[in-house]
Amino acid sequence: MDRTLVICKPDAVERGLVGEIIGRLERKGLTLVAAELRTLDEATAGRHYEEHKDKPFFGELVEFITGGPSMVMVVEGPGDTWKVVRTMMGVTNPKEAAPGTIRGDFGLLTGQNLVHGSDGPESAEHEIGIFFPSP
Ligand code: DAT
Ligand code: MG
């Protein structure tokens, strides 16, 4: 089985969309194998978004993701799970995300785009290790 990291970001939690998002993943056939409601600290957010640390939006991104509880999850499927989840999420800018995707159906702002999903097999492995380190 193949796993990826999914985060329902603080805007999704605040808007009561966690059930909707998990429901979509489950109805697709993916399985939840770990989940916890957590408020990320700055260090964890910085590790998670390390690739963006020199971008102009980094400060606002960290402030947003640490600003309230997120639902952090590991989701499992038969293969390419990261890709299945990314397709269901829609593109980064919710204004451009296709209807039928999570961002396309529920979002309007890039800075509040509801959901994170790992962008490849290596980042899935890496990010699962950040949030759910194996003993
Ligand atoms: P994704 O979340 O689709 O993988 P990303 O990795 O490029 O997108 O960026 C991570 C997050 O950073 C993204 O979900 C929202 C924020 N972000 C990206 N580009 C941005 C921009 N131009 N302005 C503000 N926030 C941005
Ligand atoms: Mg990304």
PDB file of C-alpha atoms and ligand atoms in Angstrom:
ATOM      1  CA  MET A   1       0.000   0.000   0.000  1.00  0.00           C
ATOM      2  CA  ASP A   2       1.047   3.546  -0.693  1.00  0.00           C
ATOM      3  CA  ARG A   3       0.739   6.492   1.681  1.00  0.00           C
ATOM      4  CA  THR A   4       0.676  10.259   1.534  1.00  0.00           C
ATOM      5  CA  LEU A   5       0.300  13.165   3.945  1.00  0.00           C
ATOM      6  CA  VAL A   6      -2.840  15.287   3.860  1.00  0.00           C
ATOM      7  CA  ILE A   7      -3.526  18.342   5.990  1.00  0.00           C
ATOM      8  CA  CYS A   8      -6.913  19.999   6.388  1.00  0.00           C
ATOM      9  CA  LYS A   9      -5.539  23.483   7.035  1.00  0.00           C
ATOM     10  CA  PRO A  10      -6.885  25.840   9.732  1.00  0.00           C
ATOM     11  CA  ASP A  11      -9.402  27.435   7.321  1.00  0.00           C
ATOM     12  CA  ALA A  12     -10.927  24.016   6.611  1.00  0.00           C
ATOM     13  CA  VAL A  13     -11.170  23.236  10.336  1.00  0.00           C
ATOM     14  CA  GLU A  14     -12.642  26.652  11.113  1.00  0.00           C
ATOM     15  CA  ARG A  15     -15.232  26.353   8.338  1.00  0.00           C
ATOM     16  CA  GLY A  16     -16.284  22.867   9.384  1.00  0.00           C
ATOM     17  CA  LEU A  17     -15.096  21.249   6.160  1.00  0.00           C
ATOM     18  CA  VAL A  18     -12.984  18.469   7.682  1.00  0.00           C
ATOM     19  CA  GLY A  19     -15.799  15.919   7.447  1.00  0.00           C
ATOM     20  CA  GLU A  20     -16.466  16.887   3.835  1.00  0.00           C
ATOM     21  CA  ILE A  21     -12.779  16.534   2.901  1.00  0.00           C
ATOM     22  CA  ILE A  22     -12.259  13.226   4.720  1.00  0.00           C
ATOM     23  CA  GLY A  23     -15.569  11.996   3.293  1.00  0.00           C
ATOM     24  CA  ARG A  24     -14.420  12.693  -0.241  1.00  0.00           C
ATOM     25  CA  LEU A  25     -11.139  10.836   0.308  1.00  0.00           C
ATOM     26  CA  GLU A  26     -12.957   7.899   1.884  1.00  0.00           C
ATOM     27  CA  ARG A  27     -15.610   7.719  -0.825  1.00  0.00           C
ATOM     28  CA  LYS A  28     -12.835   7.639  -3.401  1.00  0.00           C
ATOM     29  CA  GLY A  29     -11.627   4.470  -1.671  1.00  0.00           C
ATOM     30  CA  LEU A  30      -8.663   5.825   0.250  1.00  0.00           C
ATOM     31  CA  THR A  31      -8.155   4.766   3.854  1.00  0.00           C
ATOM     32  CA  LEU A  32      -7.268   6.955   6.806  1.00  0.00           C
ATOM     33  CA  VAL A  33      -4.384   5.348   8.690  1.00  0.00           C
ATOM     34  CA  ALA A  34      -3.470   8.202  11.060  1.00  0.00           C
ATOM     35  CA  ALA A  35      -5.138  11.480  11.973  1.00  0.00           C
ATOM     36  CA  GLU A  36      -4.764  14.120  14.645  1.00  0.00           C
ATOM     37  CA  LEU A  37      -6.098  17.609  15.210  1.00  0.00           C
ATOM     38  CA  ARG A  38      -2.986  19.655  15.923  1.00  0.00           C
ATOM     39  CA  THR A  39      -1.880  23.274  16.028  1.00  0.00           C
ATOM     40  CA  LEU A  40       1.460  23.343  14.223  1.00  0.00           C
ATOM     41  CA  ASP A  41       4.299  25.220  15.884  1.00  0.00           C
ATOM     42  CA  GLU A  42       6.562  27.497  13.864  1.00  0.00           C
ATOM     43  CA  ALA A  43       9.448  25.020  13.765  1.00  0.00           C
ATOM     44  CA  THR A  44       7.264  22.236  12.365  1.00  0.00           C
ATOM     45  CA  ALA A  45       5.636  24.577   9.847  1.00  0.00           C
ATOM     46  CA  GLY A  46       9.112  25.736   8.780  1.00  0.00           C
ATOM     47  CA  ARG A  47      10.295  22.155   8.260  1.00  0.00           C
ATOM     48  CA  HIS A  48       7.161  21.261   6.377  1.00  0.00           C
ATOM     49  CA  TYR A  49       7.368  24.294   4.079  1.00  0.00           C
ATOM     50  CA  GLU A  50      11.184  24.424   3.899  1.00  0.00           C
ATOM     51  CA  GLU A  51      11.152  24.522   0.059  1.00  0.00           C
ATOM     52  CA  HIS A  52       9.289  27.855   0.268  1.00  0.00           C
ATOM     53  CA  LYS A  53      11.459  29.548   2.883  1.00  0.00           C
ATOM     54  CA  ASP A  54      12.832  32.163   0.465  1.00  0.00           C
ATOM     55  CA  LYS A  55       9.474  32.963  -1.152  1.00  0.00           C
ATOM     56  CA  PRO A  56       7.805  36.306  -0.438  1.00  0.00           C
ATOM     57  CA  PHE A  57       4.713  34.577   0.964  1.00  0.00           C
ATOM     58  CA  PHE A  58       6.609  32.356   3.424  1.00  0.00           C
ATOM     59  CA  GLY A  59       5.904  34.504   6.500  1.00  0.00           C
ATOM     60  CA  GLU A  60       2.208  34.715   5.794  1.00  0.00           C
ATOM     61  CA  LEU A  61       2.079  30.991   5.010  1.00  0.00           C
ATOM     62  CA  VAL A  62       3.632  30.042   8.356  1.00  0.00           C
ATOM     63  CA  GLU A  63       1.416  32.516  10.212  1.00  0.00           C
ATOM     64  CA  PHE A  64      -1.661  31.032   8.567  1.00  0.00           C
ATOM     65  CA  ILE A  65      -0.796  27.363   9.083  1.00  0.00           C
ATOM     66  CA  THR A  66       0.126  27.924  12.756  1.00  0.00           C
ATOM     67  CA  GLY A  67      -2.901  30.148  13.392  1.00  0.00           C
ATOM     68  CA  GLY A  68      -5.300  27.417  14.486  1.00  0.00           C
ATOM     69  CA  PRO A  69      -5.735  23.682  14.597  1.00  0.00           C
ATOM     70  CA  SER A  70      -5.178  21.604  11.469  1.00  0.00           C
ATOM     71  CA  MET A  71      -6.282  18.027  10.865  1.00  0.00           C
ATOM     72  CA  VAL A  72      -3.068  16.196   9.947  1.00  0.00           C
ATOM     73  CA  MET A  73      -3.577  12.817   8.309  1.00  0.00           C
ATOM     74  CA  VAL A  74      -1.916   9.901   6.595  1.00  0.00           C
ATOM     75  CA  VAL A  75      -4.001   8.445   3.796  1.00  0.00           C
ATOM     76  CA  GLU A  76      -3.424   5.101   2.119  1.00  0.00           C
ATOM     77  CA  GLY A  77      -4.307   3.670  -1.287  1.00  0.00           C
ATOM     78  CA  PRO A  78      -3.154   1.044  -3.752  1.00  0.00           C
ATOM     79  CA  GLY A  79      -0.596   3.279  -5.508  1.00  0.00           C
ATOM     80  CA  ASP A  80       0.172   6.866  -6.533  1.00  0.00           C
ATOM     81  CA  THR A  81      -1.863   7.991  -3.533  1.00  0.00           C
ATOM     82  CA  TRP A  82      -0.165  11.416  -3.507  1.00  0.00           C
ATOM     83  CA  LYS A  83      -1.316  11.915  -7.110  1.00  0.00           C
ATOM     84  CA  VAL A  84      -4.877  10.786  -6.434  1.00  0.00           C
ATOM     85  CA  VAL A  85      -5.105  13.244  -3.539  1.00  0.00           C
ATOM     86  CA  ARG A  86      -3.534  16.110  -5.531  1.00  0.00           C
ATOM     87  CA  THR A  87      -6.057  15.544  -8.335  1.00  0.00           C
ATOM     88  CA  MET A  88      -8.905  15.654  -5.822  1.00  0.00           C
ATOM     89  CA  MET A  89      -7.477  18.843  -4.228  1.00  0.00           C
ATOM     90  CA  GLY A  90      -7.244  20.881  -7.423  1.00  0.00           C
ATOM     91  CA  VAL A  91      -4.555  23.405  -8.308  1.00  0.00           C
ATOM     92  CA  THR A  92      -2.960  25.734  -5.737  1.00  0.00           C
ATOM     93  CA  ASN A  93      -5.026  28.824  -6.663  1.00  0.00           C
ATOM     94  CA  PRO A  94      -8.653  27.990  -5.809  1.00  0.00           C
ATOM     95  CA  LYS A  95      -9.903  30.540  -8.345  1.00  0.00           C
ATOM     96  CA  GLU A  96      -8.418  28.315 -11.037  1.00  0.00           C
ATOM     97  CA  ALA A  97      -9.179  24.956  -9.464  1.00  0.00           C
ATOM     98  CA  ALA A  98     -11.705  22.862 -11.354  1.00  0.00           C
ATOM     99  CA  PRO A  99     -15.217  22.380 -10.000  1.00  0.00           C
ATOM    100  CA  GLY A 100     -15.416  18.975  -8.370  1.00  0.00           C
ATOM    101  CA  THR A 101     -12.092  19.463  -6.637  1.00  0.00           C
ATOM    102  CA  ILE A 102     -11.846  20.451  -2.976  1.00  0.00           C
ATOM    103  CA  ARG A 103     -10.236  23.820  -3.718  1.00  0.00           C
ATOM    104  CA  GLY A 104     -12.462  24.367  -6.743  1.00  0.00           C
ATOM    105  CA  ASP A 105     -15.630  23.731  -4.771  1.00  0.00           C
ATOM    106  CA  PHE A 106     -14.839  25.476  -1.488  1.00  0.00           C
ATOM    107  CA  GLY A 107     -12.010  28.024  -1.907  1.00  0.00           C
ATOM    108  CA  LEU A 108     -11.277  31.439  -3.387  1.00  0.00           C
ATOM    109  CA  LEU A 109      -7.877  32.499  -2.020  1.00  0.00           C
ATOM    110  CA  THR A 110      -4.445  30.909  -2.549  1.00  0.00           C
ATOM    111  CA  GLY A 111      -3.535  31.770   1.038  1.00  0.00           C
ATOM    112  CA  GLN A 112      -6.612  29.912   2.299  1.00  0.00           C
ATOM    113  CA  ASN A 113      -6.747  26.898   0.037  1.00  0.00           C
ATOM    114  CA  LEU A 114      -8.024  24.429   2.614  1.00  0.00           C
ATOM    115  CA  VAL A 115      -5.826  21.433   2.068  1.00  0.00           C
ATOM    116  CA  HIS A 116      -2.244  20.253   1.718  1.00  0.00           C
ATOM    117  CA  GLY A 117      -1.148  17.098  -0.066  1.00  0.00           C
ATOM    118  CA  SER A 118       2.381  15.843  -0.659  1.00  0.00           C
ATOM    119  CA  ASP A 119       3.575  16.494  -4.217  1.00  0.00           C
ATOM    120  CA  GLY A 120       5.436  13.237  -4.922  1.00  0.00           C
ATOM    121  CA  PRO A 121       6.462   9.898  -3.434  1.00  0.00           C
ATOM    122  CA  GLU A 122       9.628  11.291  -1.824  1.00  0.00           C
ATOM    123  CA  SER A 123       7.874  14.280  -0.284  1.00  0.00           C
ATOM    124  CA  ALA A 124       5.100  11.966   0.973  1.00  0.00           C
ATOM    125  CA  GLU A 125       7.697   9.841   2.760  1.00  0.00           C
ATOM    126  CA  HIS A 126       9.488  12.916   4.090  1.00  0.00           C
ATOM    127  CA  GLU A 127       6.348  14.686   5.298  1.00  0.00           C
ATOM    128  CA  ILE A 128       4.872  11.593   6.966  1.00  0.00           C
ATOM    129  CA  GLY A 129       8.191  11.406   8.855  1.00  0.00           C
ATOM    130  CA  ILE A 130       7.815  15.000  10.038  1.00  0.00           C
ATOM    131  CA  PHE A 131       4.285  14.582  11.385  1.00  0.00           C
ATOM    132  CA  PHE A 132       4.161  10.919  12.342  1.00  0.00           C
ATOM    133  CA  PRO A 133       7.753   9.860  13.058  1.00  0.00           C
ATOM    134  CA  SER A 134       8.125   6.126  13.467  1.00  0.00           C
ATOM    135  CA  PRO A 135       9.600   5.115  16.795  1.00  0.00           C
TER     136      PRO A 135
HETATM  137  P1  DAT B   1       0.459  23.384  -3.052  1.00  0.00           P
HETATM  138  O1  DAT B   1      -0.147  23.606  -1.693  1.00  0.00           O
HETATM  139  O2  DAT B   1      -0.606  23.308  -4.119  1.00  0.00           O
HETATM  140  O3  DAT B   1       1.427  22.243  -3.080  1.00  0.00           O
HETATM  141  P2  DAT B   1       2.791  25.124  -3.112  1.00  0.00           P
HETATM  142  O4  DAT B   1       3.568  23.990  -2.551  1.00  0.00           O
HETATM  143  O5  DAT B   1       3.313  25.805  -4.329  1.00  0.00           O
HETATM  144  O6  DAT B   1       1.269  24.705  -3.425  1.00  0.00           O
HETATM  145  O7  DAT B   1       2.628  26.260  -2.009  1.00  0.00           O
HETATM  146  C1  DAT B   1       2.365  25.894  -0.658  1.00  0.00           C
HETATM  147  C2  DAT B   1       1.322  26.837  -0.111  1.00  0.00           C
HETATM  148  O8  DAT B   1       1.830  28.162  -0.070  1.00  0.00           O
HETATM  149  C3  DAT B   1       0.057  26.934  -0.938  1.00  0.00           C
HETATM  150  O9  DAT B   1      -0.857  25.907  -0.638  1.00  0.00           O
HETATM  151  C4  DAT B   1      -0.470  28.277  -0.552  1.00  0.00           C
HETATM  152  C5  DAT B   1       0.801  29.090  -0.355  1.00  0.00           C
HETATM  153  N1  DAT B   1       1.149  29.824  -1.573  1.00  0.00           N
HETATM  154  C6  DAT B   1       1.673  29.329  -2.712  1.00  0.00           C
HETATM  155  N2  DAT B   1       1.862  30.279  -3.639  1.00  0.00           N
HETATM  156  C7  DAT B   1       1.440  31.436  -3.066  1.00  0.00           C
HETATM  157  C8  DAT B   1       1.348  32.780  -3.492  1.00  0.00           C
HETATM  158  N3  DAT B   1       1.762  33.155  -4.714  1.00  0.00           N
HETATM  159  N4  DAT B   1       0.828  33.689  -2.631  1.00  0.00           N
HETATM  160  C9  DAT B   1       0.420  33.329  -1.403  1.00  0.00           C
HETATM  161  N5  DAT B   1       0.471  32.070  -0.929  1.00  0.00           N
HETATM  162  C10 DAT B   1       0.969  31.137  -1.746  1.00  0.00           C
HETATM  163 MG    MG B   2       3.282  21.985  -2.207  1.00  0.00          MG
END
